[in-house]
mmCIF file with all atom_site columns, C-alpha atoms in Angstrom:
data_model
loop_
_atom_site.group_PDB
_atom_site.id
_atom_site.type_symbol
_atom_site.label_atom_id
_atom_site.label_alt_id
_atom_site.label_comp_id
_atom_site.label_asym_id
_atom_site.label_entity_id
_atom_site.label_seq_id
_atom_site.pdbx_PDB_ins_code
_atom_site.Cartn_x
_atom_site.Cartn_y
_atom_site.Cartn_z
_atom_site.occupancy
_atom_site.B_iso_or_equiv
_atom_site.pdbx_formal_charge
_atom_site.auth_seq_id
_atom_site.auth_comp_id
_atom_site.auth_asym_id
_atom_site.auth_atom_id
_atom_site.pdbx_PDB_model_num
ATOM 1   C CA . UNK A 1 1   ? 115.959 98.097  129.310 1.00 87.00 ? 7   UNK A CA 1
ATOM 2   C CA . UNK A 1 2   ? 112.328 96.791  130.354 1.00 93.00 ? 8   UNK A CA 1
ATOM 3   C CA . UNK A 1 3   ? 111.130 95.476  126.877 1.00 96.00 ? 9   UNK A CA 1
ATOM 4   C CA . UNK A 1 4   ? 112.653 94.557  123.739 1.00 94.00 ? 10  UNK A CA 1
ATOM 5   C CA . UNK A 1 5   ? 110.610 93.795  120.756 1.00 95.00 ? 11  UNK A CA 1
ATOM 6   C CA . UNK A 1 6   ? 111.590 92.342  117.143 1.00 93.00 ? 12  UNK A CA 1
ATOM 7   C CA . UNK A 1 7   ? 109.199 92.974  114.102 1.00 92.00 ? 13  UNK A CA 1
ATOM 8   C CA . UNK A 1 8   ? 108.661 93.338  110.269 1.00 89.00 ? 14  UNK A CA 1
ATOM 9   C CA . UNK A 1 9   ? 106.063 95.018  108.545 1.00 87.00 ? 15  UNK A CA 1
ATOM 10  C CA . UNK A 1 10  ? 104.123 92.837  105.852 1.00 87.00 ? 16  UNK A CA 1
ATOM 11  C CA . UNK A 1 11  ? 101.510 93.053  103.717 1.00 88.00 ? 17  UNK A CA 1
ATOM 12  C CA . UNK A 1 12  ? 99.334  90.343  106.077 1.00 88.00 ? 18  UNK A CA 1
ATOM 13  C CA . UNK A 1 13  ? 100.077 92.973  109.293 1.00 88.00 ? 19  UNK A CA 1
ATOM 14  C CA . UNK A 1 14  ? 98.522  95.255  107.403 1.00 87.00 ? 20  UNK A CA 1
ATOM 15  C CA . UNK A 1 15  ? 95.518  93.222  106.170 1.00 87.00 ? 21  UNK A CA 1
ATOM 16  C CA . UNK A 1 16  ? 94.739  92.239  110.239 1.00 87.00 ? 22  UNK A CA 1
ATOM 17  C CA . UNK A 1 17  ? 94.915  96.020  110.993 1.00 85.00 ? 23  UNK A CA 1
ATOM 18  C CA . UNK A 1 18  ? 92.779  97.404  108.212 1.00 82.00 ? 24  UNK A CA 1
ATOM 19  C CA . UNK A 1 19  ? 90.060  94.636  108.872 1.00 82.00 ? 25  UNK A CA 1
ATOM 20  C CA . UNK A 1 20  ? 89.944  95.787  112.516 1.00 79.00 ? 26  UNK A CA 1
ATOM 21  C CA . UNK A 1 21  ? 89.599  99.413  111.969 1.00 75.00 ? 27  UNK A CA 1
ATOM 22  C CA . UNK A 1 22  ? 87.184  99.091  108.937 1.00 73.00 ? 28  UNK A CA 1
ATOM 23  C CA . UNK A 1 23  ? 84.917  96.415  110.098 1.00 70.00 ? 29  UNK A CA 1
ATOM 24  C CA . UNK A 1 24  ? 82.240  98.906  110.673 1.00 69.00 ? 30  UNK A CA 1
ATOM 25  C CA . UNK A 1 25  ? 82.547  100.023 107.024 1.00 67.00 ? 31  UNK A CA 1
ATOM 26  C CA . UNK A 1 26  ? 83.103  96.881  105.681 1.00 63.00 ? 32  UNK A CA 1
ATOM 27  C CA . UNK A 1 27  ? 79.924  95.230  107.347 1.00 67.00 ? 33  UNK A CA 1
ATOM 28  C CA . UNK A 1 28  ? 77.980  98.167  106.232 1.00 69.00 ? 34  UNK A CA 1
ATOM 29  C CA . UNK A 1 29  ? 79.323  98.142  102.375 1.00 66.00 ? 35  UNK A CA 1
ATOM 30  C CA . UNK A 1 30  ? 78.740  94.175  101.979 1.00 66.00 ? 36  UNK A CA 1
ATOM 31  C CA . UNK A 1 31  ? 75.415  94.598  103.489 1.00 72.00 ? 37  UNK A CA 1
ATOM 32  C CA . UNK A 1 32  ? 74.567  97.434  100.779 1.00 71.00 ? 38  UNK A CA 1
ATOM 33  C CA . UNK A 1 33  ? 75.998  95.474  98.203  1.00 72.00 ? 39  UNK A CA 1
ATOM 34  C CA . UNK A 1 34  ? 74.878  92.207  99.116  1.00 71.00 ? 40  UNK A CA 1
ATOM 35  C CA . UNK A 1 35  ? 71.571  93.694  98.997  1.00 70.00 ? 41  UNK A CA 1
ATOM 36  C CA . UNK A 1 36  ? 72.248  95.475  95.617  1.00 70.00 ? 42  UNK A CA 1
ATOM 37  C CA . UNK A 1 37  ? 73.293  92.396  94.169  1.00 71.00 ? 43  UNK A CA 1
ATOM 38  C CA . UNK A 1 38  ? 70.409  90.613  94.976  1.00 76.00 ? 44  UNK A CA 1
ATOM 39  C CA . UNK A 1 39  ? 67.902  93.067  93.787  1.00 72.00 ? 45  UNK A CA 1
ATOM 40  C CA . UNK A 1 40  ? 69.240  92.498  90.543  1.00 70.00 ? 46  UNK A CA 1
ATOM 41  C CA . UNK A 1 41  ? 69.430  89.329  90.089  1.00 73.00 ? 47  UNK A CA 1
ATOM 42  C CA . UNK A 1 42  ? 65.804  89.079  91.314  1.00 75.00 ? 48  UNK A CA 1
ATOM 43  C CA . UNK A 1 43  ? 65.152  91.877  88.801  1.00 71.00 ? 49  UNK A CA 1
ATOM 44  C CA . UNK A 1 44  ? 67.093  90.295  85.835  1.00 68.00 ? 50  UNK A CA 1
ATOM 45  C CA . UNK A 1 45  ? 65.776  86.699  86.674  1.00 76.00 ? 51  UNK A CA 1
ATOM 46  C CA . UNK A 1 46  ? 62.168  88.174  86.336  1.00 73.00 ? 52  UNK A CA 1
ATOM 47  C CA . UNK A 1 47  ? 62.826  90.081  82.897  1.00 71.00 ? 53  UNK A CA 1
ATOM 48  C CA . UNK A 1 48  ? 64.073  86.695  81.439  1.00 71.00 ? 54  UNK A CA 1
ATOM 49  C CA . UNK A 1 49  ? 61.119  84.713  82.669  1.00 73.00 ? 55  UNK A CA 1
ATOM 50  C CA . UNK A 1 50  ? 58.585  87.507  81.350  1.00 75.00 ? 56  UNK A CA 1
ATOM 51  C CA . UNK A 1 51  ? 60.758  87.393  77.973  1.00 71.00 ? 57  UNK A CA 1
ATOM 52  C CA . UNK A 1 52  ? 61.446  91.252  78.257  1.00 70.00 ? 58  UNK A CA 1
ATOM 53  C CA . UNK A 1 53  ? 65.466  91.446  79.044  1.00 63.00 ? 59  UNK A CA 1
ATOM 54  C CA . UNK A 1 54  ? 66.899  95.497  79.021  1.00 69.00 ? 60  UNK A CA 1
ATOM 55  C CA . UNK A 1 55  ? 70.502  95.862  78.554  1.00 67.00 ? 61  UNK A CA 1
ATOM 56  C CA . UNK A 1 56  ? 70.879  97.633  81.819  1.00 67.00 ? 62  UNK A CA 1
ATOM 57  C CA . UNK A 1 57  ? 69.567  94.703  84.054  1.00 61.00 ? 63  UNK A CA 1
ATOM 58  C CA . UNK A 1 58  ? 72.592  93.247  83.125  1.00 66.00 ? 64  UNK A CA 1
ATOM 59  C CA . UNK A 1 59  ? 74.822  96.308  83.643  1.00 67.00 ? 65  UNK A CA 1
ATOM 60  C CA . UNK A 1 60  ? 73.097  96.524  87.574  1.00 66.00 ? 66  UNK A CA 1
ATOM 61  C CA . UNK A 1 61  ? 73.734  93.031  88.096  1.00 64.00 ? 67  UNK A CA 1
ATOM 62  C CA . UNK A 1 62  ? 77.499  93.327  86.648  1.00 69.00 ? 68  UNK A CA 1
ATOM 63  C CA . UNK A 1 63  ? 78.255  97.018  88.915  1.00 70.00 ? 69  UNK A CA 1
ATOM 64  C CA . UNK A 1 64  ? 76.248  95.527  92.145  1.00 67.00 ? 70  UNK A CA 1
ATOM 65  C CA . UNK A 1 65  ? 78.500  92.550  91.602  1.00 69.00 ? 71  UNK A CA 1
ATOM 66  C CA . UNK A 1 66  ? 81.935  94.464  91.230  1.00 70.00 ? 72  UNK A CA 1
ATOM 67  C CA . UNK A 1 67  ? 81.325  96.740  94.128  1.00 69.00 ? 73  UNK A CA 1
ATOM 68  C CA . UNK A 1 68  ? 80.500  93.676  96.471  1.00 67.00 ? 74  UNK A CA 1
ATOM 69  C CA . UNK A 1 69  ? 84.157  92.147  95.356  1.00 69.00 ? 75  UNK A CA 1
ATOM 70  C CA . UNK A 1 70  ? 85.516  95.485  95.534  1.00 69.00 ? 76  UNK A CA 1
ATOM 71  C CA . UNK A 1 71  ? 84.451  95.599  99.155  1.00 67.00 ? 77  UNK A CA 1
ATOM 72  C CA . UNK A 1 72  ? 85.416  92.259  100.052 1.00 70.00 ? 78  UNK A CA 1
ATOM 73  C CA . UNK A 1 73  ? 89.043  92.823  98.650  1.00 73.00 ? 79  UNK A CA 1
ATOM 74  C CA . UNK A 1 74  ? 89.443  96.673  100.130 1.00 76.00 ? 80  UNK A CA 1
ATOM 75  C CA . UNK A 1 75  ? 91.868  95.348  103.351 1.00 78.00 ? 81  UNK A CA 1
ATOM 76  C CA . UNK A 1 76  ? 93.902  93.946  100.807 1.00 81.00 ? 82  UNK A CA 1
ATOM 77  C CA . UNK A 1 77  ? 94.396  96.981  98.522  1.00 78.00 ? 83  UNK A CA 1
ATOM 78  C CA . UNK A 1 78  ? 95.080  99.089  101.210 1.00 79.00 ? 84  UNK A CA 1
ATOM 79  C CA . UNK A 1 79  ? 97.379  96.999  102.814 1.00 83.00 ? 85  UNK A CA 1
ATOM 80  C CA . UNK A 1 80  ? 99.355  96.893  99.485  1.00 84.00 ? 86  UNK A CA 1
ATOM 81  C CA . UNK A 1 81  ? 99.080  100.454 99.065  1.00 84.00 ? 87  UNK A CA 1
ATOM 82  C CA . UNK A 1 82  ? 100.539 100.991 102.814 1.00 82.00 ? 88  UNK A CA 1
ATOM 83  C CA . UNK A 1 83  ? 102.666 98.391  101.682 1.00 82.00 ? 89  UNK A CA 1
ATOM 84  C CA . UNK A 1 84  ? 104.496 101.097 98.875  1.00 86.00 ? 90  UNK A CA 1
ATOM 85  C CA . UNK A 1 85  ? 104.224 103.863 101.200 1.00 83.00 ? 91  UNK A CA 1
ATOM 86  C CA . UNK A 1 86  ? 106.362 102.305 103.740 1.00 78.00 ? 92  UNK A CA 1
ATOM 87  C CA . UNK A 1 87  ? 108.608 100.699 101.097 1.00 80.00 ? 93  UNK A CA 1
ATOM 88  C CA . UNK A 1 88  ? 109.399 104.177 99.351  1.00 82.00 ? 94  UNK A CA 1
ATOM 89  C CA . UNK A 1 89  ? 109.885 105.815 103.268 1.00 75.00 ? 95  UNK A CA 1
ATOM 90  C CA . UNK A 1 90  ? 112.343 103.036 103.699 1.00 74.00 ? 96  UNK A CA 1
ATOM 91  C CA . UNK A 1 91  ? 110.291 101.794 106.429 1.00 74.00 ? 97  UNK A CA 1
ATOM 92  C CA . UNK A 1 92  ? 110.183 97.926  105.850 1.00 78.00 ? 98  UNK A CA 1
ATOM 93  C CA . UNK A 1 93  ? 112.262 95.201  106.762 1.00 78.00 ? 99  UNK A CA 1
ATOM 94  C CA . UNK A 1 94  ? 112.883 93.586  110.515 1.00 86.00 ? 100 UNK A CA 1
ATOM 95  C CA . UNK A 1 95  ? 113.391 96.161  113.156 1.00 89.00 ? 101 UNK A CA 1
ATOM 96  C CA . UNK A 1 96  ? 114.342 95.537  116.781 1.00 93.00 ? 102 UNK A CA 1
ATOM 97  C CA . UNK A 1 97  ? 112.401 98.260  119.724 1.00 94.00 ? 103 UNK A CA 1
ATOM 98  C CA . UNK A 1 98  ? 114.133 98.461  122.895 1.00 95.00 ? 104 UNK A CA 1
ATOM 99  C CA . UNK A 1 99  ? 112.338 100.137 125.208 1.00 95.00 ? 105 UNK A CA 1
ATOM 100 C CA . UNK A 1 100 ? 113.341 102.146 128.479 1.00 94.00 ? 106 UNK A CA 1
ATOM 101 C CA . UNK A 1 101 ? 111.272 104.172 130.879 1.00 91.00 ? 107 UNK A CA 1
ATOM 102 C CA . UNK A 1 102 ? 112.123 107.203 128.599 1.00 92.00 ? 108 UNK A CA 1
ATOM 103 C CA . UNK A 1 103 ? 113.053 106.047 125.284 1.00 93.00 ? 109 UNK A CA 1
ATOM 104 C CA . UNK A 1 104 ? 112.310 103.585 122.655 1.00 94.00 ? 110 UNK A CA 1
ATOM 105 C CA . UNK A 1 105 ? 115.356 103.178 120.529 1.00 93.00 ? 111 UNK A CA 1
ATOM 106 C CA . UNK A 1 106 ? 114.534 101.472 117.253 1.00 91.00 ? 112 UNK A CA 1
ATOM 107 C CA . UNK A 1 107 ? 117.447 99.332  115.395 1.00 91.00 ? 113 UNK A CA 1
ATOM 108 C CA . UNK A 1 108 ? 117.331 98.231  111.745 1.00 84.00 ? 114 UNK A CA 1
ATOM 109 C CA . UNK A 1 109 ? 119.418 95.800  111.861 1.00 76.00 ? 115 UNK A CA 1
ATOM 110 C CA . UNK A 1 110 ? 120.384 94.741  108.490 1.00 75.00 ? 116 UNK A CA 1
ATOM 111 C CA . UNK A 1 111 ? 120.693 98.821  107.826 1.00 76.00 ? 117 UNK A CA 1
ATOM 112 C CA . UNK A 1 112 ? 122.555 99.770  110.419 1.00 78.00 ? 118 UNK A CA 1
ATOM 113 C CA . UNK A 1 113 ? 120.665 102.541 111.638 1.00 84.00 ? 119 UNK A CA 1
ATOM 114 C CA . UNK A 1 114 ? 118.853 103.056 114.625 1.00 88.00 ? 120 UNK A CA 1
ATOM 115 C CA . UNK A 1 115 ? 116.928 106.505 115.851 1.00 89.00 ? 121 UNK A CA 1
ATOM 116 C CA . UNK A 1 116 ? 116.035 107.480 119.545 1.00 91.00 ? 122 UNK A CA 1
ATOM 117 C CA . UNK A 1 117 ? 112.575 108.321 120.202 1.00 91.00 ? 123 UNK A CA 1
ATOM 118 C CA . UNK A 1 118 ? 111.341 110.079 123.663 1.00 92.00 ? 124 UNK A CA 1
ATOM 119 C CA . UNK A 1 119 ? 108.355 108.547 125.133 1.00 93.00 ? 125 UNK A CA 1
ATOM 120 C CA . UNK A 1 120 ? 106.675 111.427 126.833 1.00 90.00 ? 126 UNK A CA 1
ATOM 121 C CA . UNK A 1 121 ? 104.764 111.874 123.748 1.00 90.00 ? 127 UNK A CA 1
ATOM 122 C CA . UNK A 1 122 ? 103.289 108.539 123.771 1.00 92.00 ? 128 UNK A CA 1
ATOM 123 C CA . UNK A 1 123 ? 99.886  108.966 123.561 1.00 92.00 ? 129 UNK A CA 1
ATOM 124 C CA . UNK A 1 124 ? 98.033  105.807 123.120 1.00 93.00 ? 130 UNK A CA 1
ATOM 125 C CA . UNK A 1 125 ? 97.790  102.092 121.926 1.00 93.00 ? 131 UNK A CA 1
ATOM 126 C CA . UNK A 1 126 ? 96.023  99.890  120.253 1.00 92.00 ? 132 UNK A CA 1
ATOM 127 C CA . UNK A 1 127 ? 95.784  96.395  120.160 1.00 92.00 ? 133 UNK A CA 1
ATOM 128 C CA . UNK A 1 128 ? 94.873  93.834  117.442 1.00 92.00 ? 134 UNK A CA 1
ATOM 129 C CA . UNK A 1 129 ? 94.762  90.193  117.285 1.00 90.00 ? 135 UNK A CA 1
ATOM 130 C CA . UNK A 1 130 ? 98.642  89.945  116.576 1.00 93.00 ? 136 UNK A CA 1
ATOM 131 C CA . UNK A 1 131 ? 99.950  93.525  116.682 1.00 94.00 ? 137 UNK A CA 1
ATOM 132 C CA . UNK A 1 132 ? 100.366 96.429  119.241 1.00 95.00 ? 138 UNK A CA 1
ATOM 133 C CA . UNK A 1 133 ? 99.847  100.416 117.606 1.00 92.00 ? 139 UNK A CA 1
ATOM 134 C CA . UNK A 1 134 ? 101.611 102.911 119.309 1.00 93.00 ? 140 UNK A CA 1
ATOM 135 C CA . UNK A 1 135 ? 100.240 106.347 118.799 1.00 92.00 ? 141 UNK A CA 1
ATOM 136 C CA . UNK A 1 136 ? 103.552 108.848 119.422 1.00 91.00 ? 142 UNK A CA 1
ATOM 137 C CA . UNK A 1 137 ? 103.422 112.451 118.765 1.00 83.00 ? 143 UNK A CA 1
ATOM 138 C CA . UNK A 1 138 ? 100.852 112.171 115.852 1.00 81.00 ? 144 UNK A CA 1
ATOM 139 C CA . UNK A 1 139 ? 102.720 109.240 114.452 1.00 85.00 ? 145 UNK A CA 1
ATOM 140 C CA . UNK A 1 140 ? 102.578 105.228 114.752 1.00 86.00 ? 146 UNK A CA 1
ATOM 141 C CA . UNK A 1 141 ? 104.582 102.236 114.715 1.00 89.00 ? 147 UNK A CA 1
ATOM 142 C CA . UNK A 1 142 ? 103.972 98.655  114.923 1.00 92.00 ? 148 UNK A CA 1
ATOM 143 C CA . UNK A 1 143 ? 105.218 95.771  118.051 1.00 94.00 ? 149 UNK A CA 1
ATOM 144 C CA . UNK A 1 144 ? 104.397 91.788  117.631 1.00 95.00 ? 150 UNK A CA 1
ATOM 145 C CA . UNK A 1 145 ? 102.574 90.390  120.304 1.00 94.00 ? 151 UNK A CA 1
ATOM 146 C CA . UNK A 1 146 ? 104.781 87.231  119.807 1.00 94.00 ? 152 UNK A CA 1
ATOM 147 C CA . UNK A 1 147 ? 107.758 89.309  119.017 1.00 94.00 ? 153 UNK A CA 1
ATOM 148 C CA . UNK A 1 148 ? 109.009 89.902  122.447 1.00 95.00 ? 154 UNK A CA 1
ATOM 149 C CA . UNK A 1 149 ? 112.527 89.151  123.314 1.00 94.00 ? 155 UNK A CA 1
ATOM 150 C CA . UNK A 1 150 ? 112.904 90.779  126.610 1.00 94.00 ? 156 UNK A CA 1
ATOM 151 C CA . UNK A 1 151 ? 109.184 90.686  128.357 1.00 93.00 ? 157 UNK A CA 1
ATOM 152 C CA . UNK A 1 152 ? 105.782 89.414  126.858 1.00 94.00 ? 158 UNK A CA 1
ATOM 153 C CA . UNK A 1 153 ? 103.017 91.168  125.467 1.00 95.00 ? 159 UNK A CA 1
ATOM 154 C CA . UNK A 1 154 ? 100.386 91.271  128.847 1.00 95.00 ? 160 UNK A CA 1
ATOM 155 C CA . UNK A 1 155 ? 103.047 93.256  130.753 1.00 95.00 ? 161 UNK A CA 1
ATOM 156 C CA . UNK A 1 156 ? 104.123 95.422  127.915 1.00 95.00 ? 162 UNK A CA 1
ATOM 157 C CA . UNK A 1 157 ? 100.421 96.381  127.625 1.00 95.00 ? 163 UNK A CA 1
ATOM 158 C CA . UNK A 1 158 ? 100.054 97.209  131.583 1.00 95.00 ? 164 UNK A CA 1
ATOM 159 C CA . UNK A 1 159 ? 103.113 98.979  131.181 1.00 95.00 ? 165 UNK A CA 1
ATOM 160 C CA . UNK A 1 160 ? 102.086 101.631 127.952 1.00 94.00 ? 166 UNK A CA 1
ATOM 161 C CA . UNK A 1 161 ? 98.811  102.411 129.421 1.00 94.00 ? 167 UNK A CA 1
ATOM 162 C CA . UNK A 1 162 ? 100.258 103.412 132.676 1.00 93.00 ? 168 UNK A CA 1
ATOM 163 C CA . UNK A 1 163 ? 103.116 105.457 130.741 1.00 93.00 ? 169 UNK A CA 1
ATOM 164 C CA . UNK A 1 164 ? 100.102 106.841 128.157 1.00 93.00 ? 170 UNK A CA 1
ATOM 165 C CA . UNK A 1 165 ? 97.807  108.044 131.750 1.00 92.00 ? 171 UNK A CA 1
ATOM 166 C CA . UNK A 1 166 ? 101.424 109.721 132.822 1.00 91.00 ? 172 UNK A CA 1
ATOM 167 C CA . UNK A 1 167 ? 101.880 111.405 129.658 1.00 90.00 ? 173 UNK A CA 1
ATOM 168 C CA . UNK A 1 168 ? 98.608  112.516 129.403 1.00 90.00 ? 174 UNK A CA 1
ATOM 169 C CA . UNK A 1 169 ? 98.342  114.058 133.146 1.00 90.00 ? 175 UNK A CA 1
ATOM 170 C CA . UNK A 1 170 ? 102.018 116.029 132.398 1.00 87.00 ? 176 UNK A CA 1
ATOM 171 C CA . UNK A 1 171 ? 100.461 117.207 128.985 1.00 84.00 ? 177 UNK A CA 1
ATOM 172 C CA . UNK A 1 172 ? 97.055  118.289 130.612 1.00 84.00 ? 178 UNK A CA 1
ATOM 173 C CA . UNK A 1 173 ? 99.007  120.185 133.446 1.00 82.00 ? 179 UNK A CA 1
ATOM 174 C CA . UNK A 1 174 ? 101.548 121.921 131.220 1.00 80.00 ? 180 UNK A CA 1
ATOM 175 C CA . UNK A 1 175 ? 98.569  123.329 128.885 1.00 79.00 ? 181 UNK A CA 1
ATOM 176 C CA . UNK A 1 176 ? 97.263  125.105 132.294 1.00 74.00 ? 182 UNK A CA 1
ATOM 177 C CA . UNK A 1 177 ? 100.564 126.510 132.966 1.00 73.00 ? 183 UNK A CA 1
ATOM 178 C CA . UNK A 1 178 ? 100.482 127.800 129.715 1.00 68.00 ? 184 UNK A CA 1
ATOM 179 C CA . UNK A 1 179 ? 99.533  131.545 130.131 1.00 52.00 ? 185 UNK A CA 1
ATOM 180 C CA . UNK A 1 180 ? 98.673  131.841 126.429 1.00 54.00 ? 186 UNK A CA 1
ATOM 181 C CA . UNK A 1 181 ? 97.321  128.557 125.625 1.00 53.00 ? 187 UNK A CA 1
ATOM 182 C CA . UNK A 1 182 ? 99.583  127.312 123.365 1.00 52.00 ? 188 UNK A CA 1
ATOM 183 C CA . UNK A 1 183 ? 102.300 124.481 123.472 1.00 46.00 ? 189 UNK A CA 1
ATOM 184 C CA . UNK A 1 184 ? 105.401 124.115 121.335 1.00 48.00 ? 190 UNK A CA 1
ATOM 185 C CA . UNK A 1 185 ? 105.368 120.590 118.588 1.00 49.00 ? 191 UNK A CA 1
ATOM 186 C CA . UNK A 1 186 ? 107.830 118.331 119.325 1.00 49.00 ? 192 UNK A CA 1
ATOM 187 C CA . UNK A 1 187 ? 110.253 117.021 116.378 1.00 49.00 ? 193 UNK A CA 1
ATOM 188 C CA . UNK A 1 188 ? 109.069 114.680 113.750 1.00 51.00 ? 194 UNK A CA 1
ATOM 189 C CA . UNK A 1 189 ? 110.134 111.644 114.201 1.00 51.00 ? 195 UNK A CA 1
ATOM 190 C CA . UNK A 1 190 ? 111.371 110.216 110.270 1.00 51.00 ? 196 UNK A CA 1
ATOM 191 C CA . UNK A 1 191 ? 111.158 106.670 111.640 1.00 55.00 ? 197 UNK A CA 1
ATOM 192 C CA . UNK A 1 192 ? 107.543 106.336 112.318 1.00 60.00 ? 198 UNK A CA 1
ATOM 193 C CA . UNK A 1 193 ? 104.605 106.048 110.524 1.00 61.00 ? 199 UNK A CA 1
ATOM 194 C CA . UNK A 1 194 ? 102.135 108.737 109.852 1.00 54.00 ? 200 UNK A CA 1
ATOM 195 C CA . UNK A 1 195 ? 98.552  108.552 110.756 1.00 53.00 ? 201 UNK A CA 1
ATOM 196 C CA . UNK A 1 196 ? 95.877  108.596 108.032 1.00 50.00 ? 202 UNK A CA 1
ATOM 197 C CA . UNK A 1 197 ? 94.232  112.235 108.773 1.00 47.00 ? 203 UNK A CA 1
ATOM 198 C CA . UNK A 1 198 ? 90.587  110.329 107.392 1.00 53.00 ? 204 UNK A CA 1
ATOM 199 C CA . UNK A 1 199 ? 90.332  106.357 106.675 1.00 53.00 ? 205 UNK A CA 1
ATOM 200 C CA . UNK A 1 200 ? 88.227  107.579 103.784 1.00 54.00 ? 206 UNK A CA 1
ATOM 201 C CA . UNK A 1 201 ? 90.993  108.882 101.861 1.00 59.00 ? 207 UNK A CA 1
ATOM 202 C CA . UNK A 1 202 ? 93.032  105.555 101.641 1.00 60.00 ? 208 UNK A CA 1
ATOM 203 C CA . UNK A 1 203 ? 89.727  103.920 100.722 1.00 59.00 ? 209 UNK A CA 1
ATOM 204 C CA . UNK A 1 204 ? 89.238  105.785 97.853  1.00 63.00 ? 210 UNK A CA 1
ATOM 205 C CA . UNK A 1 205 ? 92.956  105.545 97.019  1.00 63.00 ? 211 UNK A CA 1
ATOM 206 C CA . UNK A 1 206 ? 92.136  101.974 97.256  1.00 64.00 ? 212 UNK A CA 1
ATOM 207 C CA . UNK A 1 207 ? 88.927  101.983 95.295  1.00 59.00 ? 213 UNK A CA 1
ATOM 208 C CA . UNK A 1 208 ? 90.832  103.633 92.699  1.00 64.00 ? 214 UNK A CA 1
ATOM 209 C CA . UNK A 1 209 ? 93.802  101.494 92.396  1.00 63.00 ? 215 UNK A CA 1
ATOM 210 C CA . UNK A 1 210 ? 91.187  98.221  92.153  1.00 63.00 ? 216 UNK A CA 1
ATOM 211 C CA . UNK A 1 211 ? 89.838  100.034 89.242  1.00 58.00 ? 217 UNK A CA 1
ATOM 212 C CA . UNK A 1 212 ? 93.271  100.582 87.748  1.00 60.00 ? 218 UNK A CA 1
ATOM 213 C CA . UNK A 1 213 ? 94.182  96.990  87.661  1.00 59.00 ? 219 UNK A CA 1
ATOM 214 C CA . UNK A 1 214 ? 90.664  95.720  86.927  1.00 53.00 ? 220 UNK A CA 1
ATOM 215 C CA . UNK A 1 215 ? 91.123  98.454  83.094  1.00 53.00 ? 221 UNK A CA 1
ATOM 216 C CA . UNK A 1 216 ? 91.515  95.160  80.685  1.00 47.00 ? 222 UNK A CA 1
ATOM 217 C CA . UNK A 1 217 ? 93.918  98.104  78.935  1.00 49.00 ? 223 UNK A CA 1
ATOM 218 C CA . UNK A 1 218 ? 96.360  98.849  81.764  1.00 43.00 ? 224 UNK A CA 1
ATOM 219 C CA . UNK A 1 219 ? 99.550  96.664  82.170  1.00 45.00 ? 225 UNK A CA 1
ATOM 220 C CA . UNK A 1 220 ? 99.455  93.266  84.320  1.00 41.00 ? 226 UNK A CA 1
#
């Protein structure tokens, strides 16, 4: 075994990851609606000091205002929402990853179950402050940088890069050997996580969950 890595998904791992990928979006949303905001309250300021207040001034300053906190809070709504996806796939709770040269085996440990997944379809990584991603075979799962119990976090990350260029070389070659072009799909894996096909999906699954629980009518 050359690494061995214990973890648990939570709602705060999630958070860190979604700020990281979405900064981009995020920056460019509370910039919009920053702005928004401030036009009007300019706006609404001047109607009250010329004595000449419309209704709607008050309904731009009320929607700039809600999508600004809607923008702010969006890491945190789509954490939760990963949050029930993983919970109804059975995917939280602590799980140990052992890793060999050819196999990660993954352990739940208070479940009893573990699965055996190849590595030759490991494909990339990414890294966060406190979390690895491992990209394998379309699919994703999570190490702890300070959840190492056999090896540390530097090495692990020399290690996957090296095994990613590998994979990637044997992949590249075996698609030129390939007479016809095409390539058999490996099994699915039931113990990883699968990857958003477009980030703007979850964010409107987000958007519309914040609106959900922000209807004075819908249960608290």
């Amino acid at each position: 075994m050359l690494f061995r890595n214990r973890v648990e998904y939570t709602k705060r791992m999630f958070i860190e990851i979604y700020r990281f990928e979405l900064k981009k979006i995020l920056l460019v949303l509370r910039i919009l609606t920053g702005l928004g905001t401030t036009a009007a309250l300019v706006l609404l300021i001047r109607n009250v000091v010329s004595g000449f207040v419309r209704p709607g001034d008050c309904l731009n300053l009320f929607l700039s205002a809600a999508l600004l906190l809607m923008s702010l809070g969006l890491p945190n709504f789509m954490a939760r929402s990963q949050m029930k996806k993983c919970k109804k796939g059975g995917l939280l709770g602590e799980r140990v990853l052992r890793f060999t040269d050819r196999v990660l085996t993954m352990t739940y440990e208070k479940e009893g179950r573990s699965v055996d997944i190849p590595l030759d379809s490991l494909v990339g990584i990414n890294e966060f402050e406190n979390y690895f991603r491992l990209k394998i075979g379309g699919k994703s799962t999570f190490l702890a940088k300070n959840g190492f119990e056999l090896g540390d976090a530097a090495s692990f990350l020399a290690w996957a890069k090296e095994k990613i260029e590998e994979n990637l070389k044997a992949m590249e070659e075996a698609e030129e050997e390939d007479e016809d072009g095409t390539y058999l799909e490996g099994e699915e894996v039931p113990a990883l996580e699968e990857q958003p096909e477009d980030e703007s999906d979850e964010i409107e699954e987000a958007q519309e969950e914040m609106k959900e629980n922000s209807d004075p009518d819908s249960d608290m």
